[in-house]
mmCIF file with all atom_site columns, C-alpha atoms in Angstrom:
data_model
loop_
_atom_site.group_PDB
_atom_site.id
_atom_site.type_symbol
_atom_site.label_atom_id
_atom_site.label_alt_id
_atom_site.label_comp_id
_atom_site.label_asym_id
_atom_site.label_entity_id
_atom_site.label_seq_id
_atom_site.pdbx_PDB_ins_code
_atom_site.Cartn_x
_atom_site.Cartn_y
_atom_site.Cartn_z
_atom_site.occupancy
_atom_site.B_iso_or_equiv
_atom_site.pdbx_formal_charge
_atom_site.auth_seq_id
_atom_site.auth_comp_id
_atom_site.auth_asym_id
_atom_site.auth_atom_id
_atom_site.pdbx_PDB_model_num
ATOM 1   C CA . UNK X 1 1   ? 62.781 50.337 -102.925 1.00 0.00 ? 270 UNK X CA 1
ATOM 2   C CA . UNK X 1 2   ? 61.889 50.216 -106.631 1.00 0.00 ? 271 UNK X CA 1
ATOM 3   C CA . UNK X 1 3   ? 62.621 53.492 -108.365 1.00 0.00 ? 272 UNK X CA 1
ATOM 4   C CA . UNK X 1 4   ? 59.494 55.282 -109.528 1.00 0.00 ? 273 UNK X CA 1
ATOM 5   C CA . UNK X 1 5   ? 59.274 57.005 -112.906 1.00 0.00 ? 274 UNK X CA 1
ATOM 6   C CA . UNK X 1 6   ? 58.681 60.723 -112.871 1.00 0.00 ? 275 UNK X CA 1
ATOM 7   C CA . UNK X 1 7   ? 55.210 62.099 -113.461 1.00 0.00 ? 276 UNK X CA 1
ATOM 8   C CA . UNK X 1 8   ? 54.410 62.697 -117.076 1.00 0.00 ? 277 UNK X CA 1
ATOM 9   C CA . UNK X 1 9   ? 56.304 59.761 -118.476 1.00 0.00 ? 278 UNK X CA 1
ATOM 10  C CA . UNK X 1 10  ? 55.137 58.979 -121.974 1.00 0.00 ? 279 UNK X CA 1
ATOM 11  C CA . UNK X 1 11  ? 52.716 56.107 -122.208 1.00 0.00 ? 280 UNK X CA 1
ATOM 12  C CA . UNK X 1 12  ? 50.453 56.981 -119.270 1.00 0.00 ? 281 UNK X CA 1
ATOM 13  C CA . UNK X 1 13  ? 48.729 54.088 -117.456 1.00 0.00 ? 282 UNK X CA 1
ATOM 14  C CA . UNK X 1 14  ? 50.013 51.555 -119.986 1.00 0.00 ? 283 UNK X CA 1
ATOM 15  C CA . UNK X 1 15  ? 53.612 52.619 -119.259 1.00 0.00 ? 284 UNK X CA 1
ATOM 16  C CA . UNK X 1 16  ? 53.008 52.401 -115.503 1.00 0.00 ? 285 UNK X CA 1
ATOM 17  C CA . UNK X 1 17  ? 51.565 48.913 -115.992 1.00 0.00 ? 286 UNK X CA 1
ATOM 18  C CA . UNK X 1 18  ? 54.659 47.787 -117.897 1.00 0.00 ? 287 UNK X CA 1
ATOM 19  C CA . UNK X 1 19  ? 56.884 49.310 -115.221 1.00 0.00 ? 288 UNK X CA 1
ATOM 20  C CA . UNK X 1 20  ? 55.068 47.439 -112.455 1.00 0.00 ? 289 UNK X CA 1
ATOM 21  C CA . UNK X 1 21  ? 55.286 44.180 -114.426 1.00 0.00 ? 290 UNK X CA 1
ATOM 22  C CA . UNK X 1 22  ? 59.007 44.634 -114.978 1.00 0.00 ? 291 UNK X CA 1
ATOM 23  C CA . UNK X 1 23  ? 59.648 45.379 -111.309 1.00 0.00 ? 292 UNK X CA 1
ATOM 24  C CA . UNK X 1 24  ? 57.578 42.377 -110.250 1.00 0.00 ? 293 UNK X CA 1
ATOM 25  C CA . UNK X 1 25  ? 59.436 40.091 -112.652 1.00 0.00 ? 294 UNK X CA 1
ATOM 26  C CA . UNK X 1 26  ? 62.795 41.300 -111.337 1.00 0.00 ? 295 UNK X CA 1
ATOM 27  C CA . UNK X 1 27  ? 61.729 40.877 -107.699 1.00 0.00 ? 296 UNK X CA 1
ATOM 28  C CA . UNK X 1 28  ? 60.390 37.369 -108.338 1.00 0.00 ? 297 UNK X CA 1
ATOM 29  C CA . UNK X 1 29  ? 63.576 36.372 -110.143 1.00 0.00 ? 298 UNK X CA 1
ATOM 30  C CA . UNK X 1 30  ? 65.738 37.885 -107.415 1.00 0.00 ? 299 UNK X CA 1
ATOM 31  C CA . UNK X 1 31  ? 63.823 35.937 -104.796 1.00 0.00 ? 300 UNK X CA 1
ATOM 32  C CA . UNK X 1 32  ? 64.542 32.689 -106.610 1.00 0.00 ? 301 UNK X CA 1
ATOM 33  C CA . UNK X 1 33  ? 68.231 33.412 -107.159 1.00 0.00 ? 302 UNK X CA 1
ATOM 34  C CA . UNK X 1 34  ? 68.925 34.846 -103.693 1.00 0.00 ? 303 UNK X CA 1
ATOM 35  C CA . UNK X 1 35  ? 67.208 31.979 -101.883 1.00 0.00 ? 304 UNK X CA 1
ATOM 36  C CA . UNK X 1 36  ? 68.975 29.380 -104.030 1.00 0.00 ? 305 UNK X CA 1
ATOM 37  C CA . UNK X 1 37  ? 72.488 30.863 -103.956 1.00 0.00 ? 306 UNK X CA 1
ATOM 38  C CA . UNK X 1 38  ? 72.565 33.495 -101.238 1.00 0.00 ? 307 UNK X CA 1
ATOM 39  C CA . UNK X 1 39  ? 73.239 37.182 -101.740 1.00 0.00 ? 308 UNK X CA 1
ATOM 40  C CA . UNK X 1 40  ? 77.003 36.978 -102.248 1.00 0.00 ? 309 UNK X CA 1
ATOM 41  C CA . UNK X 1 41  ? 76.924 34.254 -104.897 1.00 0.00 ? 310 UNK X CA 1
ATOM 42  C CA . UNK X 1 42  ? 73.905 35.606 -106.742 1.00 0.00 ? 311 UNK X CA 1
ATOM 43  C CA . UNK X 1 43  ? 74.706 37.405 -109.971 1.00 0.00 ? 312 UNK X CA 1
ATOM 44  C CA . UNK X 1 44  ? 72.839 40.165 -111.715 1.00 0.00 ? 313 UNK X CA 1
ATOM 45  C CA . UNK X 1 45  ? 73.149 38.194 -114.947 1.00 0.00 ? 314 UNK X CA 1
ATOM 46  C CA . UNK X 1 46  ? 71.256 35.246 -113.424 1.00 0.00 ? 315 UNK X CA 1
ATOM 47  C CA . UNK X 1 47  ? 68.530 37.513 -112.085 1.00 0.00 ? 316 UNK X CA 1
ATOM 48  C CA . UNK X 1 48  ? 67.855 39.352 -115.331 1.00 0.00 ? 317 UNK X CA 1
ATOM 49  C CA . UNK X 1 49  ? 67.953 36.099 -117.309 1.00 0.00 ? 318 UNK X CA 1
ATOM 50  C CA . UNK X 1 50  ? 65.241 34.576 -115.119 1.00 0.00 ? 319 UNK X CA 1
ATOM 51  C CA . UNK X 1 51  ? 63.233 37.782 -115.242 1.00 0.00 ? 320 UNK X CA 1
ATOM 52  C CA . UNK X 1 52  ? 63.481 37.964 -119.022 1.00 0.00 ? 321 UNK X CA 1
ATOM 53  C CA . UNK X 1 53  ? 64.800 41.481 -118.572 1.00 0.00 ? 322 UNK X CA 1
ATOM 54  C CA . UNK X 1 54  ? 68.092 43.333 -119.006 1.00 0.00 ? 323 UNK X CA 1
ATOM 55  C CA . UNK X 1 55  ? 70.901 44.576 -116.789 1.00 0.00 ? 324 UNK X CA 1
ATOM 56  C CA . UNK X 1 56  ? 70.031 48.130 -117.743 1.00 0.00 ? 325 UNK X CA 1
ATOM 57  C CA . UNK X 1 57  ? 66.420 47.617 -116.678 1.00 0.00 ? 326 UNK X CA 1
ATOM 58  C CA . UNK X 1 58  ? 67.488 46.254 -113.299 1.00 0.00 ? 327 UNK X CA 1
ATOM 59  C CA . UNK X 1 59  ? 69.731 49.243 -112.645 1.00 0.00 ? 328 UNK X CA 1
ATOM 60  C CA . UNK X 1 60  ? 67.037 51.606 -113.868 1.00 0.00 ? 329 UNK X CA 1
ATOM 61  C CA . UNK X 1 61  ? 64.329 50.250 -111.572 1.00 0.00 ? 330 UNK X CA 1
ATOM 62  C CA . UNK X 1 62  ? 66.369 49.280 -108.497 1.00 0.00 ? 331 UNK X CA 1
ATOM 63  C CA . UNK X 1 63  ? 69.886 50.643 -108.721 1.00 0.00 ? 332 UNK X CA 1
ATOM 64  C CA . UNK X 1 64  ? 71.731 47.355 -108.239 1.00 0.00 ? 333 UNK X CA 1
ATOM 65  C CA . UNK X 1 65  ? 71.838 43.960 -106.558 1.00 0.00 ? 334 UNK X CA 1
ATOM 66  C CA . UNK X 1 66  ? 71.954 45.351 -103.004 1.00 0.00 ? 335 UNK X CA 1
ATOM 67  C CA . UNK X 1 67  ? 68.953 47.592 -103.581 1.00 0.00 ? 336 UNK X CA 1
ATOM 68  C CA . UNK X 1 68  ? 67.034 44.667 -105.043 1.00 0.00 ? 337 UNK X CA 1
ATOM 69  C CA . UNK X 1 69  ? 67.783 42.621 -101.920 1.00 0.00 ? 338 UNK X CA 1
ATOM 70  C CA . UNK X 1 70  ? 66.593 45.470 -99.683  1.00 0.00 ? 339 UNK X CA 1
ATOM 71  C CA . UNK X 1 71  ? 63.422 45.918 -101.763 1.00 0.00 ? 340 UNK X CA 1
ATOM 72  C CA . UNK X 1 72  ? 62.591 42.228 -101.231 1.00 0.00 ? 341 UNK X CA 1
ATOM 73  C CA . UNK X 1 73  ? 63.189 42.597 -97.499  1.00 0.00 ? 342 UNK X CA 1
ATOM 74  C CA . UNK X 1 74  ? 61.017 45.710 -97.271  1.00 0.00 ? 343 UNK X CA 1
ATOM 75  C CA . UNK X 1 75  ? 58.164 43.919 -99.025  1.00 0.00 ? 344 UNK X CA 1
ATOM 76  C CA . UNK X 1 76  ? 58.584 40.977 -96.633  1.00 0.00 ? 345 UNK X CA 1
ATOM 77  C CA . UNK X 1 77  ? 58.400 43.338 -93.651  1.00 0.00 ? 346 UNK X CA 1
ATOM 78  C CA . UNK X 1 78  ? 55.376 45.124 -95.092  1.00 0.00 ? 347 UNK X CA 1
ATOM 79  C CA . UNK X 1 79  ? 53.566 41.796 -95.532  1.00 0.00 ? 348 UNK X CA 1
ATOM 80  C CA . UNK X 1 80  ? 54.304 40.965 -91.874  1.00 0.00 ? 349 UNK X CA 1
ATOM 81  C CA . UNK X 1 81  ? 53.011 44.335 -90.711  1.00 0.00 ? 350 UNK X CA 1
ATOM 82  C CA . UNK X 1 82  ? 49.845 44.217 -92.802  1.00 0.00 ? 351 UNK X CA 1
ATOM 83  C CA . UNK X 1 83  ? 48.994 40.684 -91.621  1.00 0.00 ? 352 UNK X CA 1
ATOM 84  C CA . UNK X 1 84  ? 49.584 41.498 -87.948  1.00 0.00 ? 353 UNK X CA 1
ATOM 85  C CA . UNK X 1 85  ? 47.680 44.790 -88.166  1.00 0.00 ? 354 UNK X CA 1
ATOM 86  C CA . UNK X 1 86  ? 44.704 43.127 -89.856  1.00 0.00 ? 355 UNK X CA 1
ATOM 87  C CA . UNK X 1 87  ? 44.634 40.279 -87.330  1.00 0.00 ? 356 UNK X CA 1
ATOM 88  C CA . UNK X 1 88  ? 44.650 42.695 -84.398  1.00 0.00 ? 357 UNK X CA 1
ATOM 89  C CA . UNK X 1 89  ? 41.972 44.893 -86.020  1.00 0.00 ? 358 UNK X CA 1
ATOM 90  C CA . UNK X 1 90  ? 39.755 41.847 -86.663  1.00 0.00 ? 359 UNK X CA 1
ATOM 91  C CA . UNK X 1 91  ? 40.150 40.746 -83.038  1.00 0.00 ? 360 UNK X CA 1
ATOM 92  C CA . UNK X 1 92  ? 39.210 44.211 -81.794  1.00 0.00 ? 361 UNK X CA 1
ATOM 93  C CA . UNK X 1 93  ? 36.147 44.206 -84.035  1.00 0.00 ? 362 UNK X CA 1
ATOM 94  C CA . UNK X 1 94  ? 35.128 40.959 -82.337  1.00 0.00 ? 363 UNK X CA 1
ATOM 95  C CA . UNK X 1 95  ? 35.333 42.647 -78.940  1.00 0.00 ? 364 UNK X CA 1
ATOM 96  C CA . UNK X 1 96  ? 38.811 41.591 -77.802  1.00 0.00 ? 365 UNK X CA 1
ATOM 97  C CA . UNK X 1 97  ? 40.349 44.323 -75.661  1.00 0.00 ? 366 UNK X CA 1
ATOM 98  C CA . UNK X 1 98  ? 42.931 42.491 -73.557  1.00 0.00 ? 367 UNK X CA 1
ATOM 99  C CA . UNK X 1 99  ? 46.422 43.657 -74.656  1.00 0.00 ? 368 UNK X CA 1
ATOM 100 C CA . UNK X 1 100 ? 47.911 40.208 -74.109  1.00 0.00 ? 369 UNK X CA 1
ATOM 101 C CA . UNK X 1 101 ? 45.352 38.519 -76.335  1.00 0.00 ? 370 UNK X CA 1
ATOM 102 C CA . UNK X 1 102 ? 45.816 41.187 -79.000  1.00 0.00 ? 371 UNK X CA 1
ATOM 103 C CA . UNK X 1 103 ? 49.587 40.715 -78.855  1.00 0.00 ? 372 UNK X CA 1
ATOM 104 C CA . UNK X 1 104 ? 49.188 36.950 -79.249  1.00 0.00 ? 373 UNK X CA 1
ATOM 105 C CA . UNK X 1 105 ? 46.853 37.442 -82.214  1.00 0.00 ? 374 UNK X CA 1
ATOM 106 C CA . UNK X 1 106 ? 49.340 39.700 -83.967  1.00 0.00 ? 375 UNK X CA 1
ATOM 107 C CA . UNK X 1 107 ? 52.222 37.371 -83.108  1.00 0.00 ? 376 UNK X CA 1
ATOM 108 C CA . UNK X 1 108 ? 50.439 34.379 -84.610  1.00 0.00 ? 377 UNK X CA 1
ATOM 109 C CA . UNK X 1 109 ? 49.828 36.302 -87.844  1.00 0.00 ? 378 UNK X CA 1
ATOM 110 C CA . UNK X 1 110 ? 53.511 37.243 -87.931  1.00 0.00 ? 379 UNK X CA 1
ATOM 111 C CA . UNK X 1 111 ? 54.625 33.657 -87.330  1.00 0.00 ? 380 UNK X CA 1
ATOM 112 C CA . UNK X 1 112 ? 52.271 32.258 -89.962  1.00 0.00 ? 381 UNK X CA 1
ATOM 113 C CA . UNK X 1 113 ? 53.730 34.751 -92.433  1.00 0.00 ? 382 UNK X CA 1
ATOM 114 C CA . UNK X 1 114 ? 57.188 33.442 -91.580  1.00 0.00 ? 383 UNK X CA 1
ATOM 115 C CA . UNK X 1 115 ? 56.060 29.975 -92.660  1.00 0.00 ? 384 UNK X CA 1
ATOM 116 C CA . UNK X 1 116 ? 54.278 31.204 -95.788  1.00 0.00 ? 385 UNK X CA 1
ATOM 117 C CA . UNK X 1 117 ? 57.408 33.119 -96.871  1.00 0.00 ? 386 UNK X CA 1
ATOM 118 C CA . UNK X 1 118 ? 59.886 30.782 -95.217  1.00 0.00 ? 387 UNK X CA 1
ATOM 119 C CA . UNK X 1 119 ? 62.389 31.085 -98.052  1.00 0.00 ? 388 UNK X CA 1
ATOM 120 C CA . UNK X 1 120 ? 62.662 34.821 -97.401  1.00 0.00 ? 389 UNK X CA 1
ATOM 121 C CA . UNK X 1 121 ? 62.681 34.447 -93.616  1.00 0.00 ? 390 UNK X CA 1
ATOM 122 C CA . UNK X 1 122 ? 65.660 32.090 -93.852  1.00 0.00 ? 391 UNK X CA 1
ATOM 123 C CA . UNK X 1 123 ? 67.388 34.293 -96.429  1.00 0.00 ? 392 UNK X CA 1
ATOM 124 C CA . UNK X 1 124 ? 67.177 37.430 -94.309  1.00 0.00 ? 393 UNK X CA 1
ATOM 125 C CA . UNK X 1 125 ? 68.323 35.535 -91.208  1.00 0.00 ? 394 UNK X CA 1
ATOM 126 C CA . UNK X 1 126 ? 71.324 33.943 -92.910  1.00 0.00 ? 395 UNK X CA 1
ATOM 127 C CA . UNK X 1 127 ? 73.771 36.805 -92.358  1.00 0.00 ? 396 UNK X CA 1
ATOM 128 C CA . UNK X 1 128 ? 74.611 36.835 -96.080  1.00 0.00 ? 397 UNK X CA 1
ATOM 129 C CA . UNK X 1 129 ? 73.448 40.332 -96.955  1.00 0.00 ? 398 UNK X CA 1
ATOM 130 C CA . UNK X 1 130 ? 74.664 43.634 -98.416  1.00 0.00 ? 399 UNK X CA 1
ATOM 131 C CA . UNK X 1 131 ? 76.609 46.139 -96.280  1.00 0.00 ? 400 UNK X CA 1
ATOM 132 C CA . UNK X 1 132 ? 74.399 48.096 -93.899  1.00 0.00 ? 401 UNK X CA 1
ATOM 133 C CA . UNK X 1 133 ? 71.629 45.507 -93.868  1.00 0.00 ? 402 UNK X CA 1
ATOM 134 C CA . UNK X 1 134 ? 72.183 44.534 -90.231  1.00 0.00 ? 403 UNK X CA 1
ATOM 135 C CA . UNK X 1 135 ? 71.735 48.156 -89.206  1.00 0.00 ? 404 UNK X CA 1
ATOM 136 C CA . UNK X 1 136 ? 68.479 48.306 -91.160  1.00 0.00 ? 405 UNK X CA 1
ATOM 137 C CA . UNK X 1 137 ? 67.264 45.134 -89.432  1.00 0.00 ? 406 UNK X CA 1
ATOM 138 C CA . UNK X 1 138 ? 68.119 46.526 -85.999  1.00 0.00 ? 407 UNK X CA 1
ATOM 139 C CA . UNK X 1 139 ? 66.307 49.767 -86.793  1.00 0.00 ? 408 UNK X CA 1
ATOM 140 C CA . UNK X 1 140 ? 63.247 47.818 -87.927  1.00 0.00 ? 409 UNK X CA 1
ATOM 141 C CA . UNK X 1 141 ? 63.466 45.697 -84.784  1.00 0.00 ? 410 UNK X CA 1
ATOM 142 C CA . UNK X 1 142 ? 63.329 48.829 -82.634  1.00 0.00 ? 411 UNK X CA 1
ATOM 143 C CA . UNK X 1 143 ? 60.243 49.937 -84.555  1.00 0.00 ? 412 UNK X CA 1
ATOM 144 C CA . UNK X 1 144 ? 58.564 46.578 -83.837  1.00 0.00 ? 413 UNK X CA 1
ATOM 145 C CA . UNK X 1 145 ? 59.426 46.996 -80.151  1.00 0.00 ? 414 UNK X CA 1
ATOM 146 C CA . UNK X 1 146 ? 57.806 50.425 -80.158  1.00 0.00 ? 415 UNK X CA 1
ATOM 147 C CA . UNK X 1 147 ? 54.661 49.074 -81.808  1.00 0.00 ? 416 UNK X CA 1
ATOM 148 C CA . UNK X 1 148 ? 54.413 46.225 -79.295  1.00 0.00 ? 417 UNK X CA 1
ATOM 149 C CA . UNK X 1 149 ? 55.054 48.712 -76.510  1.00 0.00 ? 418 UNK X CA 1
ATOM 150 C CA . UNK X 1 150 ? 51.945 50.610 -77.609  1.00 0.00 ? 419 UNK X CA 1
ATOM 151 C CA . UNK X 1 151 ? 49.868 47.471 -78.184  1.00 0.00 ? 420 UNK X CA 1
ATOM 152 C CA . UNK X 1 152 ? 50.625 46.222 -74.667  1.00 0.00 ? 421 UNK X CA 1
ATOM 153 C CA . UNK X 1 153 ? 49.889 49.699 -73.224  1.00 0.00 ? 422 UNK X CA 1
ATOM 154 C CA . UNK X 1 154 ? 53.244 49.930 -71.501  1.00 0.00 ? 423 UNK X CA 1
ATOM 155 C CA . UNK X 1 155 ? 54.803 53.005 -69.940  1.00 0.00 ? 424 UNK X CA 1
ATOM 156 C CA . UNK X 1 156 ? 58.014 54.695 -71.053  1.00 0.00 ? 425 UNK X CA 1
ATOM 157 C CA . UNK X 1 157 ? 59.978 53.163 -68.159  1.00 0.00 ? 426 UNK X CA 1
ATOM 158 C CA . UNK X 1 158 ? 63.211 51.432 -69.226  1.00 0.00 ? 427 UNK X CA 1
ATOM 159 C CA . UNK X 1 159 ? 62.098 48.155 -67.637  1.00 0.00 ? 428 UNK X CA 1
ATOM 160 C CA . UNK X 1 160 ? 58.874 48.245 -69.688  1.00 0.00 ? 429 UNK X CA 1
ATOM 161 C CA . UNK X 1 161 ? 60.954 48.798 -72.820  1.00 0.00 ? 430 UNK X CA 1
ATOM 162 C CA . UNK X 1 162 ? 63.042 45.746 -71.928  1.00 0.00 ? 431 UNK X CA 1
ATOM 163 C CA . UNK X 1 163 ? 59.843 43.743 -71.404  1.00 0.00 ? 432 UNK X CA 1
ATOM 164 C CA . UNK X 1 164 ? 58.592 44.679 -74.869  1.00 0.00 ? 433 UNK X CA 1
ATOM 165 C CA . UNK X 1 165 ? 62.025 43.917 -76.331  1.00 0.00 ? 434 UNK X CA 1
ATOM 166 C CA . UNK X 1 166 ? 62.073 40.433 -74.769  1.00 0.00 ? 435 UNK X CA 1
ATOM 167 C CA . UNK X 1 167 ? 58.624 39.596 -76.142  1.00 0.00 ? 436 UNK X CA 1
ATOM 168 C CA . UNK X 1 168 ? 59.535 40.979 -79.570  1.00 0.00 ? 437 UNK X CA 1
ATOM 169 C CA . UNK X 1 169 ? 62.781 38.993 -79.617  1.00 0.00 ? 438 UNK X CA 1
ATOM 170 C CA . UNK X 1 170 ? 60.889 35.838 -78.682  1.00 0.00 ? 439 UNK X CA 1
ATOM 171 C CA . UNK X 1 171 ? 58.631 36.244 -81.700  1.00 0.00 ? 440 UNK X CA 1
ATOM 172 C CA . UNK X 1 172 ? 61.568 37.073 -83.946  1.00 0.00 ? 441 UNK X CA 1
ATOM 173 C CA . UNK X 1 173 ? 63.552 34.002 -82.922  1.00 0.00 ? 442 UNK X CA 1
ATOM 174 C CA . UNK X 1 174 ? 60.418 31.901 -83.123  1.00 0.00 ? 443 UNK X CA 1
ATOM 175 C CA . UNK X 1 175 ? 59.876 33.105 -86.692  1.00 0.00 ? 444 UNK X CA 1
ATOM 176 C CA . UNK X 1 176 ? 63.224 31.624 -87.714  1.00 0.00 ? 445 UNK X CA 1
ATOM 177 C CA . UNK X 1 177 ? 62.369 28.268 -86.119  1.00 0.00 ? 446 UNK X CA 1
ATOM 178 C CA . UNK X 1 178 ? 58.987 28.278 -87.850  1.00 0.00 ? 447 UNK X CA 1
ATOM 179 C CA . UNK X 1 179 ? 60.635 28.936 -91.215  1.00 0.00 ? 448 UNK X CA 1
ATOM 180 C CA . UNK X 1 180 ? 63.135 26.148 -90.605  1.00 0.00 ? 449 UNK X CA 1
ATOM 181 C CA . UNK X 1 181 ? 60.393 23.592 -89.818  1.00 0.00 ? 450 UNK X CA 1
ATOM 182 C CA . UNK X 1 182 ? 60.264 20.568 -92.109  1.00 0.00 ? 451 UNK X CA 1
ATOM 183 C CA . UNK X 1 183 ? 56.471 20.453 -92.410  1.00 0.00 ? 452 UNK X CA 1
ATOM 184 C CA . UNK X 1 184 ? 53.492 22.726 -91.865  1.00 0.00 ? 453 UNK X CA 1
ATOM 185 C CA . UNK X 1 185 ? 52.383 20.547 -88.959  1.00 0.00 ? 454 UNK X CA 1
ATOM 186 C CA . UNK X 1 186 ? 55.735 21.022 -87.273  1.00 0.00 ? 455 UNK X CA 1
ATOM 187 C CA . UNK X 1 187 ? 55.546 24.756 -87.963  1.00 0.00 ? 456 UNK X CA 1
ATOM 188 C CA . UNK X 1 188 ? 52.127 24.942 -86.279  1.00 0.00 ? 457 UNK X CA 1
ATOM 189 C CA . UNK X 1 189 ? 53.514 23.182 -83.204  1.00 0.00 ? 458 UNK X CA 1
ATOM 190 C CA . UNK X 1 190 ? 56.331 25.709 -83.021  1.00 0.00 ? 459 UNK X CA 1
ATOM 191 C CA . UNK X 1 191 ? 53.851 28.586 -83.370  1.00 0.00 ? 460 UNK X CA 1
ATOM 192 C CA . UNK X 1 192 ? 51.823 27.137 -80.494  1.00 0.00 ? 461 UNK X CA 1
ATOM 193 C CA . UNK X 1 193 ? 54.971 26.804 -78.376  1.00 0.00 ? 462 UNK X CA 1
ATOM 194 C CA . UNK X 1 194 ? 56.139 30.357 -79.082  1.00 0.00 ? 463 UNK X CA 1
ATOM 195 C CA . UNK X 1 195 ? 52.761 31.879 -78.222  1.00 0.00 ? 464 UNK X CA 1
ATOM 196 C CA . UNK X 1 196 ? 52.591 29.755 -75.063  1.00 0.00 ? 465 UNK X CA 1
ATOM 197 C CA . UNK X 1 197 ? 55.983 31.088 -73.960  1.00 0.00 ? 466 UNK X CA 1
ATOM 198 C CA . UNK X 1 198 ? 54.704 34.609 -74.680  1.00 0.00 ? 467 UNK X CA 1
ATOM 199 C CA . UNK X 1 199 ? 51.632 33.947 -72.513  1.00 0.00 ? 468 UNK X CA 1
ATOM 200 C CA . UNK X 1 200 ? 53.844 32.850 -69.654  1.00 0.00 ? 469 UNK X CA 1
ATOM 201 C CA . UNK X 1 201 ? 56.009 35.923 -69.965  1.00 0.00 ? 470 UNK X CA 1
ATOM 202 C CA . UNK X 1 202 ? 52.931 38.126 -70.004  1.00 0.00 ? 471 UNK X CA 1
ATOM 203 C CA . UNK X 1 203 ? 51.309 36.358 -67.052  1.00 0.00 ? 472 UNK X CA 1
ATOM 204 C CA . UNK X 1 204 ? 53.182 38.422 -64.451  1.00 0.00 ? 473 UNK X CA 1
ATOM 205 C CA . UNK X 1 205 ? 53.361 41.609 -66.497  1.00 0.00 ? 474 UNK X CA 1
ATOM 206 C CA . UNK X 1 206 ? 56.483 43.785 -66.698  1.00 0.00 ? 475 UNK X CA 1
ATOM 207 C CA . UNK X 1 207 ? 58.752 43.891 -63.671  1.00 0.00 ? 476 UNK X CA 1
ATOM 208 C CA . UNK X 1 208 ? 59.068 47.192 -61.839  1.00 0.00 ? 477 UNK X CA 1
ATOM 209 C CA . UNK X 1 209 ? 61.701 47.926 -59.172  1.00 0.00 ? 478 UNK X CA 1
ATOM 210 C CA . UNK X 1 210 ? 60.302 47.655 -55.656  1.00 0.00 ? 479 UNK X CA 1
ATOM 211 C CA . UNK X 1 211 ? 57.492 45.323 -56.723  1.00 0.00 ? 480 UNK X CA 1
ATOM 212 C CA . UNK X 1 212 ? 57.939 41.665 -55.841  1.00 0.00 ? 481 UNK X CA 1
ATOM 213 C CA . UNK X 1 213 ? 57.596 39.590 -59.043  1.00 0.00 ? 482 UNK X CA 1
ATOM 214 C CA . UNK X 1 214 ? 55.412 36.466 -58.965  1.00 0.00 ? 483 UNK X CA 1
ATOM 215 C CA . UNK X 1 215 ? 57.118 33.148 -58.352  1.00 0.00 ? 484 UNK X CA 1
ATOM 216 C CA . UNK X 1 216 ? 58.102 31.161 -61.436  1.00 0.00 ? 485 UNK X CA 1
ATOM 217 C CA . UNK X 1 217 ? 55.538 28.476 -60.691  1.00 0.00 ? 486 UNK X CA 1
ATOM 218 C CA . UNK X 1 218 ? 52.722 30.956 -60.142  1.00 0.00 ? 487 UNK X CA 1
ATOM 219 C CA . UNK X 1 219 ? 53.538 32.888 -63.312  1.00 0.00 ? 488 UNK X CA 1
ATOM 220 C CA . UNK X 1 220 ? 53.731 29.747 -65.413  1.00 0.00 ? 489 UNK X CA 1
ATOM 221 C CA . UNK X 1 221 ? 50.454 28.427 -64.023  1.00 0.00 ? 490 UNK X CA 1
ATOM 222 C CA . UNK X 1 222 ? 48.670 31.696 -64.656  1.00 0.00 ? 491 UNK X CA 1
ATOM 223 C CA . UNK X 1 223 ? 49.921 31.755 -68.241  1.00 0.00 ? 492 UNK X CA 1
ATOM 224 C CA . UNK X 1 224 ? 48.545 28.395 -69.273  1.00 0.00 ? 493 UNK X CA 1
ATOM 225 C CA . UNK X 1 225 ? 45.341 29.898 -70.591  1.00 0.00 ? 494 UNK X CA 1
ATOM 226 C CA . UNK X 1 226 ? 44.229 33.219 -72.037  1.00 0.00 ? 495 UNK X CA 1
ATOM 227 C CA . UNK X 1 227 ? 42.202 33.906 -68.913  1.00 0.00 ? 496 UNK X CA 1
ATOM 228 C CA . UNK X 1 228 ? 45.461 34.138 -66.997  1.00 0.00 ? 497 UNK X CA 1
ATOM 229 C CA . UNK X 1 229 ? 46.694 37.151 -68.976  1.00 0.00 ? 498 UNK X CA 1
ATOM 230 C CA . UNK X 1 230 ? 46.362 40.535 -67.361  1.00 0.00 ? 499 UNK X CA 1
#
């Protein structure tokens, strides 16, 4: 994350404004360089040149190239979370209470964000990242699973956790395909397909030992429309 100046720094609000502008310029430049060249081949010199800044400023505000990469990723994740949270809240305000419909609403917001920031989605899925990044991604993935677990009103049974993990993974993999789409129209078709697969998975609900799951045909048929979600 960007390093924050200590309280009482000379310059007051004007200094804070300049700090924010500098950080934004460095993040924007890093986004361009990372997405063009990848993390490994990107150089600090290229980033600061595009930002109109200095190497010292980059190290002061972020600590280095790896930290700058992570700061971009954290902002990308925050944008996903804010969009999904707002979409779900808006749906609830309109009277939607069904967990499956709320999950689909949040998933669509997430997938649309993957198209809007497709350069970052592809960058963070490329495998070219600083040491420790994969662990951070896995940790964030577990957090998303926990949030979806709560949204879908699941229990703490292991099989319910697996169910939430499967749905979360479906959206995550779908996000990559959306970002890789050649056109917005193609991206929208992929979003529709991903949410349809999610509906079908949700049609039968989570599997519990001792309870006979619905047949594949019955589950698929029930998931063709929102009315089939329970």
